[in-house]
mmCIF file of C-alpha atoms in Angstrom:
data_model
loop_
_atom_site.group_PDB
_atom_site.id
_atom_site.type_symbol
_atom_site.label_atom_id
_atom_site.label_comp_id
_atom_site.label_asym_id
_atom_site.label_seq_id
_atom_site.Cartn_x
_atom_site.Cartn_y
_atom_site.Cartn_z
ATOM 1 C CA MET A 1 0.000 0.000 0.000
ATOM 2 C CA SER A 2 1.402 3.419 -0.921
ATOM 3 C CA GLU A 3 1.518 6.296 1.525
ATOM 4 C CA SER A 4 -1.274 8.071 -0.382
ATOM 5 C CA GLU A 5 -3.580 5.068 0.099
ATOM 6 C CA TYR A 6 -3.050 4.720 3.852
ATOM 7 C CA THR A 7 -6.190 4.917 5.960
ATOM 8 C CA PRO A 8 -5.608 5.118 9.737
ATOM 9 C CA PRO A 9 -7.268 2.327 11.695
ATOM 10 C CA LYS A 10 -9.896 3.131 14.309
ATOM 11 C CA VAL A 11 -7.435 2.127 17.051
ATOM 12 C CA TRP A 12 -3.672 2.463 16.605
ATOM 13 C CA THR A 13 -1.495 -0.474 17.665
ATOM 14 C CA TRP A 14 2.279 -0.646 17.855
ATOM 15 C CA GLU A 15 3.988 -2.858 15.292
ATOM 16 C CA LYS A 16 7.530 -2.984 16.619
ATOM 17 C CA ASP A 17 9.351 -3.937 13.428
ATOM 18 C CA LYS A 18 7.353 -1.702 11.097
ATOM 19 C CA ASN A 19 8.985 1.336 9.444
ATOM 20 C CA GLU A 20 12.480 0.664 10.752
ATOM 21 C CA ASN A 21 14.906 3.585 11.049
ATOM 22 C CA ARG A 22 18.019 4.379 13.075
ATOM 23 C CA PHE A 23 15.941 4.952 16.216
ATOM 24 C CA SER A 24 13.712 1.889 15.924
ATOM 25 C CA ASN A 25 15.531 0.003 18.665
ATOM 26 C CA ILE A 26 14.774 2.686 21.258
ATOM 27 C CA ASN A 27 11.349 3.934 20.172
ATOM 28 C CA ARG A 28 8.348 2.631 22.097
ATOM 29 C CA PRO A 29 4.893 3.929 23.072
ATOM 30 C CA ILE A 30 5.354 3.555 26.833
ATOM 31 C CA SER A 31 7.538 5.222 29.455
ATOM 32 C CA GLY A 32 9.504 3.938 32.421
ATOM 33 C CA PRO A 33 12.802 2.062 32.779
ATOM 34 C CA THR A 34 13.712 -0.993 30.732
ATOM 35 C CA HIS A 35 16.541 -2.133 33.007
ATOM 36 C CA ASP A 36 18.207 -1.461 36.337
ATOM 37 C CA LYS A 37 21.216 0.800 35.973
ATOM 38 C CA GLU A 38 23.007 2.802 38.640
ATOM 39 C CA LEU A 39 24.410 6.149 37.507
ATOM 40 C CA PRO A 40 27.937 7.208 38.481
ATOM 41 C CA VAL A 41 28.456 10.177 40.799
ATOM 42 C CA GLY A 42 31.545 12.373 40.702
ATOM 43 C CA LYS A 43 33.066 14.910 43.056
ATOM 44 C CA HIS A 44 31.355 18.142 41.959
ATOM 45 C CA PRO A 45 28.057 19.767 43.029
ATOM 46 C CA PHE A 46 26.489 19.240 39.615
ATOM 47 C CA GLN A 47 26.171 15.829 38.020
ATOM 48 C CA LEU A 48 25.156 16.019 34.366
ATOM 49 C CA TYR A 49 23.999 12.974 32.425
ATOM 50 C CA SER A 50 23.882 13.844 28.769
ATOM 51 C CA LEU A 51 25.006 13.587 25.160
ATOM 52 C CA ALA A 52 26.241 16.367 22.853
ATOM 53 C CA THR A 53 23.042 16.669 20.854
ATOM 54 C CA PRO A 54 21.766 20.250 20.484
ATOM 55 C CA ASN A 55 19.746 19.900 23.690
ATOM 56 C CA GLY A 56 22.749 18.559 25.572
ATOM 57 C CA VAL A 57 25.055 21.296 24.268
ATOM 58 C CA LYS A 58 22.764 23.993 25.671
ATOM 59 C CA VAL A 59 23.554 22.889 29.212
ATOM 60 C CA THR A 60 27.291 22.247 28.847
ATOM 61 C CA VAL A 61 27.679 25.669 27.228
ATOM 62 C CA MET A 62 25.800 27.250 30.154
ATOM 63 C CA LEU A 63 27.976 25.476 32.716
ATOM 64 C CA GLU A 64 31.166 26.450 30.900
ATOM 65 C CA GLU A 65 29.959 30.056 30.568
ATOM 66 C CA LEU A 66 29.295 30.161 34.310
ATOM 67 C CA LEU A 67 32.799 28.890 35.007
ATOM 68 C CA GLU A 68 34.246 31.354 32.498
ATOM 69 C CA ALA A 69 32.418 34.138 34.377
ATOM 70 C CA GLY A 70 34.046 33.070 37.659
ATOM 71 C CA HIS A 71 31.254 31.042 39.256
ATOM 72 C CA LYS A 72 33.371 28.309 40.846
ATOM 73 C CA GLY A 73 30.274 26.661 42.280
ATOM 74 C CA ALA A 74 29.294 25.638 38.746
ATOM 75 C CA GLU A 75 31.925 22.895 38.579
ATOM 76 C CA TYR A 76 30.407 19.725 37.236
ATOM 77 C CA ASP A 77 30.898 16.134 36.209
ATOM 78 C CA ALA A 78 29.451 15.235 32.819
ATOM 79 C CA TRP A 79 28.650 11.573 32.237
ATOM 80 C CA LEU A 80 27.881 10.122 28.831
ATOM 81 C CA ILE A 81 24.365 8.814 28.180
ATOM 82 C CA ASN A 82 24.399 6.916 24.882
ATOM 83 C CA ILE A 83 20.826 7.236 23.673
ATOM 84 C CA GLY A 84 21.473 4.917 20.726
ATOM 85 C CA GLU A 85 22.145 2.127 23.212
ATOM 86 C CA GLY A 86 19.133 2.973 25.373
ATOM 87 C CA ASN A 87 21.076 4.325 28.379
ATOM 88 C CA GLN A 88 18.253 6.830 28.954
ATOM 89 C CA PHE A 89 15.957 3.986 29.953
ATOM 90 C CA GLY A 90 18.097 2.883 32.905
ATOM 91 C CA SER A 91 16.358 3.002 36.285
ATOM 92 C CA ASP A 92 18.524 5.747 37.818
ATOM 93 C CA PHE A 93 18.247 7.964 34.765
ATOM 94 C CA VAL A 94 14.456 7.591 34.628
ATOM 95 C CA ALA A 95 14.357 8.547 38.314
ATOM 96 C CA ILE A 96 15.904 11.898 37.329
ATOM 97 C CA ASN A 97 13.972 12.342 34.103
ATOM 98 C CA PRO A 98 10.760 10.324 33.812
ATOM 99 C CA ASN A 99 10.598 11.404 30.161
ATOM 100 C CA SER A 100 13.854 9.511 29.389
ATOM 101 C CA LYS A 101 15.449 12.333 27.418
ATOM 102 C CA ILE A 102 18.844 13.968 27.801
ATOM 103 C CA PRO A 103 20.017 16.178 29.403
ATOM 104 C CA ALA A 104 19.314 15.454 33.065
ATOM 105 C CA LEU A 105 21.003 17.273 35.944
ATOM 106 C CA MET A 106 21.368 16.579 39.668
ATOM 107 C CA ASP A 107 22.297 19.432 41.997
ATOM 108 C CA ARG A 108 23.913 17.802 45.032
ATOM 109 C CA SER A 109 24.708 21.095 46.746
ATOM 110 C CA THR A 110 21.143 21.301 48.117
ATOM 111 C CA ASP A 111 20.065 19.704 51.427
ATOM 112 C CA LYS A 112 18.259 17.058 49.427
ATOM 113 C CA PRO A 113 19.671 16.520 45.920
ATOM 114 C CA THR A 114 17.577 18.400 43.378
ATOM 115 C CA ARG A 115 16.723 16.899 40.012
ATOM 116 C CA ILE A 116 16.201 19.105 36.965
ATOM 117 C CA PHE A 117 15.166 17.825 33.553
ATOM 118 C CA GLU A 118 14.305 19.497 30.234
ATOM 119 C CA SER A 119 17.078 21.685 28.859
ATOM 120 C CA GLY A 120 15.153 24.959 29.163
ATOM 121 C CA ALA A 121 14.347 24.254 32.806
ATOM 122 C CA ILE A 122 18.014 23.499 33.479
ATOM 123 C CA LEU A 123 19.094 26.815 31.931
ATOM 124 C CA LEU A 124 16.575 28.713 34.055
ATOM 125 C CA TYR A 125 17.572 26.829 37.201
ATOM 126 C CA LEU A 126 21.261 27.536 36.697
ATOM 127 C CA ALA A 127 20.604 31.190 35.922
ATOM 128 C CA GLU A 128 18.623 31.579 39.145
ATOM 129 C CA LYS A 129 21.125 29.537 41.143
ATOM 130 C CA PHE A 130 23.901 31.933 40.176
ATOM 131 C CA GLY A 131 22.169 35.223 40.831
ATOM 132 C CA GLY A 132 20.470 35.761 37.498
ATOM 133 C CA ALA A 133 23.515 34.928 35.394
ATOM 134 C CA PHE A 134 22.975 35.438 31.665
ATOM 135 C CA VAL A 135 19.467 36.750 32.257
ATOM 136 C CA PRO A 136 18.648 40.494 31.982
ATOM 137 C CA LYS A 137 17.975 42.335 35.236
ATOM 138 C CA ASP A 138 15.313 44.597 33.742
ATOM 139 C CA LEU A 139 11.869 42.976 33.797
ATOM 140 C CA ALA A 140 10.955 43.858 30.198
ATOM 141 C CA ALA A 141 14.335 42.672 28.906
ATOM 142 C CA ARG A 142 13.998 39.500 30.940
ATOM 143 C CA ALA A 143 10.564 38.891 29.412
ATOM 144 C CA GLU A 144 12.129 39.193 25.954
ATOM 145 C CA CYS A 145 14.820 36.677 26.900
ATOM 146 C CA TYR A 146 12.283 34.211 28.306
ATOM 147 C CA SER A 147 10.057 34.624 25.251
ATOM 148 C CA TRP A 148 12.882 33.609 22.912
ATOM 149 C CA LEU A 149 13.861 30.746 25.194
ATOM 150 C CA MET A 150 10.301 29.410 25.007
ATOM 151 C CA TRP A 151 10.272 30.067 21.250
ATOM 152 C CA GLN A 152 13.157 27.638 20.937
ATOM 153 C CA MET A 153 11.490 25.033 23.123
ATOM 154 C CA GLY A 154 8.386 25.155 20.970
ATOM 155 C CA SER A 155 10.094 25.478 17.582
ATOM 156 C CA ALA A 156 12.875 22.884 17.757
ATOM 157 C CA PRO A 157 10.517 19.874 17.596
ATOM 158 C CA TYR A 158 9.528 21.024 14.102
ATOM 159 C CA LEU A 159 13.203 21.136 13.181
ATOM 160 C CA GLY A 160 14.312 17.886 14.800
ATOM 161 C CA GLY A 161 11.301 15.617 15.054
ATOM 162 C CA GLY A 162 9.683 17.054 11.946
ATOM 163 C CA PHE A 163 12.150 18.152 9.276
ATOM 164 C CA GLY A 164 15.149 16.202 10.566
ATOM 165 C CA HIS A 165 13.220 12.966 10.888
ATOM 166 C CA PHE A 166 11.546 13.009 7.480
ATOM 167 C CA TYR A 167 14.519 14.487 5.595
ATOM 168 C CA ALA A 168 17.314 12.422 7.155
ATOM 169 C CA TYR A 169 15.979 9.417 9.074
ATOM 170 C CA ALA A 170 12.618 8.197 7.782
ATOM 171 C CA PRO A 171 12.777 4.852 5.938
ATOM 172 C CA VAL A 172 11.026 6.421 2.930
ATOM 173 C CA LYS A 173 11.135 9.955 1.550
ATOM 174 C CA ILE A 174 7.665 11.481 1.741
ATOM 175 C CA GLU A 175 7.465 14.629 -0.364
ATOM 176 C CA TYR A 176 4.515 16.111 1.512
ATOM 177 C CA ALA A 177 6.166 15.654 4.934
ATOM 178 C CA ILE A 178 9.533 17.051 3.804
ATOM 179 C CA ASP A 179 7.892 20.027 2.087
ATOM 180 C CA ARG A 180 5.709 20.717 5.114
ATOM 181 C CA PHE A 181 8.560 20.806 7.599
ATOM 182 C CA ALA A 182 11.111 22.438 5.277
ATOM 183 C CA MET A 183 8.694 25.335 4.849
ATOM 184 C CA GLU A 184 8.296 25.650 8.613
ATOM 185 C CA VAL A 185 12.054 25.492 9.286
ATOM 186 C CA LYS A 186 12.725 28.179 6.689
ATOM 187 C CA ARG A 187 10.030 30.319 8.280
ATOM 188 C CA GLN A 188 11.753 29.888 11.650
ATOM 189 C CA LEU A 189 15.107 30.858 10.159
ATOM 190 C CA ASP A 190 13.470 33.975 8.743
ATOM 191 C CA VAL A 191 12.029 34.805 12.187
ATOM 192 C CA LEU A 192 15.541 34.619 13.633
ATOM 193 C CA ASP A 193 17.105 36.516 10.740
ATOM 194 C CA ARG A 194 14.700 39.425 11.123
ATOM 195 C CA GLN A 195 15.280 39.536 14.889
ATOM 196 C CA LEU A 196 19.059 39.458 14.473
ATOM 197 C CA ALA A 197 18.990 42.171 11.819
ATOM 198 C CA ASP A 198 18.221 44.663 14.598
ATOM 199 C CA ASN A 199 19.897 42.978 17.570
ATOM 200 C CA GLU A 200 23.408 41.762 18.268
ATOM 201 C CA TYR A 201 22.092 38.801 20.206
ATOM 202 C CA ILE A 202 18.755 37.023 20.158
ATOM 203 C CA ALA A 203 17.080 38.965 22.976
ATOM 204 C CA GLY A 204 18.875 42.275 22.512
ATOM 205 C CA PRO A 205 22.348 43.717 23.141
ATOM 206 C CA ASP A 206 23.412 41.104 25.702
ATOM 207 C CA TYR A 207 24.314 37.431 25.427
ATOM 208 C CA THR A 208 21.745 35.381 27.350
ATOM 209 C CA ILE A 209 20.393 31.902 27.950
ATOM 210 C CA ALA A 210 18.213 32.480 24.870
ATOM 211 C CA ASP A 211 21.353 32.432 22.714
ATOM 212 C CA MET A 212 22.611 29.329 24.511
ATOM 213 C CA ALA A 213 19.329 27.546 23.792
ATOM 214 C CA ILE A 214 18.940 28.557 20.153
ATOM 215 C CA TRP A 215 22.545 28.370 18.930
ATOM 216 C CA PRO A 216 23.089 24.586 19.199
ATOM 217 C CA TRP A 217 20.067 23.987 16.969
ATOM 218 C CA TYR A 218 19.903 26.871 14.530
ATOM 219 C CA GLY A 219 23.594 27.749 14.550
ATOM 220 C CA ALA A 220 24.437 24.192 13.509
ATOM 221 C CA LEU A 221 21.708 24.383 10.877
ATOM 222 C CA ALA A 222 23.073 27.673 9.536
ATOM 223 C CA LYS A 223 26.518 26.089 9.214
ATOM 224 C CA GLY A 224 25.044 23.230 7.211
ATOM 225 C CA LEU A 225 25.980 20.711 9.924
ATOM 226 C CA LEU A 226 22.527 19.601 11.024
ATOM 227 C CA TYR A 227 21.082 16.758 8.914
ATOM 228 C CA GLU A 228 23.465 17.794 6.091
ATOM 229 C CA ALA A 229 20.621 20.015 4.939
ATOM 230 C CA GLY A 230 22.409 23.331 4.419
ATOM 231 C CA GLU A 231 22.192 23.358 0.628
ATOM 232 C CA PHE A 232 18.639 22.011 0.613
ATOM 233 C CA LEU A 233 17.460 24.819 2.913
ATOM 234 C CA SER A 234 19.661 27.529 1.329
ATOM 235 C CA VAL A 235 20.950 28.494 4.763
ATOM 236 C CA GLN A 236 23.384 31.024 3.263
ATOM 237 C CA GLU A 237 20.403 33.302 2.635
ATOM 238 C CA TYR A 238 20.078 34.076 6.340
ATOM 239 C CA LYS A 239 23.027 36.457 6.664
ATOM 240 C CA HIS A 240 22.147 37.780 10.124
ATOM 241 C CA VAL A 241 21.747 34.266 11.511
ATOM 242 C CA ASN A 242 25.124 33.382 10.028
ATOM 243 C CA ARG A 243 26.764 36.467 11.551
ATOM 244 C CA TRP A 244 25.371 35.585 14.969
ATOM 245 C CA THR A 245 26.296 31.931 14.560
ATOM 246 C CA GLU A 246 29.945 32.764 13.909
ATOM 247 C CA GLN A 247 30.021 35.253 16.777
ATOM 248 C CA ILE A 248 28.716 32.698 19.285
ATOM 249 C CA SER A 249 30.991 29.923 18.013
ATOM 250 C CA GLU A 250 34.085 31.999 18.843
ATOM 251 C CA ARG A 251 33.302 32.189 22.559
ATOM 252 C CA PRO A 252 35.814 30.051 24.545
ATOM 253 C CA ALA A 253 33.097 28.574 26.761
ATOM 254 C CA VAL A 254 31.048 27.606 23.719
ATOM 255 C CA LYS A 255 34.041 25.881 22.144
ATOM 256 C CA ARG A 256 34.482 23.854 25.322
ATOM 257 C CA GLY A 257 30.795 23.216 25.910
ATOM 258 C CA ARG A 258 30.173 21.717 22.483
ATOM 259 C CA MET A 259 32.941 19.157 23.093
ATOM 260 C CA VAL A 260 31.473 17.715 26.280
ATOM 261 C CA ASN A 261 29.768 14.307 25.916
ATOM 262 C CA ARG A 262 30.612 14.346 22.214
ATOM 263 C CA VAL A 263 31.541 10.957 20.730
ATOM 264 C CA TRP A 264 31.575 11.696 16.995
ATOM 265 C CA GLY A 265 33.444 13.965 14.609
ATOM 266 C CA GLU A 266 37.151 14.768 14.693
ATOM 267 C CA PRO A 267 38.934 13.225 17.702
ATOM 268 C CA GLU A 268 40.055 16.637 18.972
ATOM 269 C CA SER A 269 36.391 17.757 19.093
ATOM 270 C CA GLN A 270 35.372 14.952 21.440
ATOM 271 C CA LEU A 271 35.299 14.831 25.225
ATOM 272 C CA PRO A 272 33.080 11.860 26.173
ATOM 273 C CA GLU A 273 33.214 12.719 29.878
ATOM 274 C CA ARG A 274 34.178 15.895 31.688
ATOM 275 C CA HIS A 275 35.283 15.898 35.340
ATOM 276 C CA ASP A 276 37.804 18.734 35.492
ATOM 277 C CA ALA A 277 38.810 21.762 33.415
ATOM 278 C CA SER A 278 42.089 20.050 32.610
ATOM 279 C CA ASP A 279 40.170 17.381 30.664
ATOM 280 C CA PHE A 280 39.969 19.766 27.716
ATOM 281 C CA ASP A 281 43.766 19.943 27.532
ATOM 282 C CA LYS A 282 43.983 16.159 27.533
ATOM 283 C CA ALA A 283 41.567 16.009 24.595
ATOM 284 C CA LYS A 284 43.867 18.043 22.342
#
């Protein structure tokens, strides 16, 4: 039966081996752990369990920016969670994030260890923890920052789960699905390009958690790195996004943050685990 002839059944049922793709072995319609697995705990206040996907990079960039700014209390251990192998379904990880997605953070500096999951929530928690770091002090400016942070949280699923899935990972190429999500991603890039035409950073003149959230997704897309879709989406057209992308990528903390929990690419770009600042020197 062709895609155009498909009629949804009255009640959907899961056929495990149907429509196989690179994520088939970890996709399932239920939550909860699949196995018992204890997570390691290092010496620092923050224990991060993650992978250097765009969502993971948001948090490692934030932690490195805090350290760069002199917040010694932001020292952290970063442990690799290999989502391709199903590490996110281990019992200890699910106890931190019942949604079984990276990143997940434990703050062990509190009386009772505090769990934080969802990348946007982690950025907000860390900003508050360190006195409003990388968040504007003025209420109106802070509202602008939070609005763009939430824009990213709502928009990225169209980029990753929508465009990325159907363009790069789906077992068959469906023209309607690719066209639908390519149009939406280009609209999002235009939203960013118009905003950055009048502002140095996403939320205004200052670098904020909004930049940290948006850059790993849309900066990588603008560089043609995400889904190898740069030519297809004509990313060179978005000159303001590209200017901002290059500007962010030159920050020392960003260079470090994007390495953490990375296990692909050039060897010198990878740091599977991070337990001390000196680990970056060892990776070179």
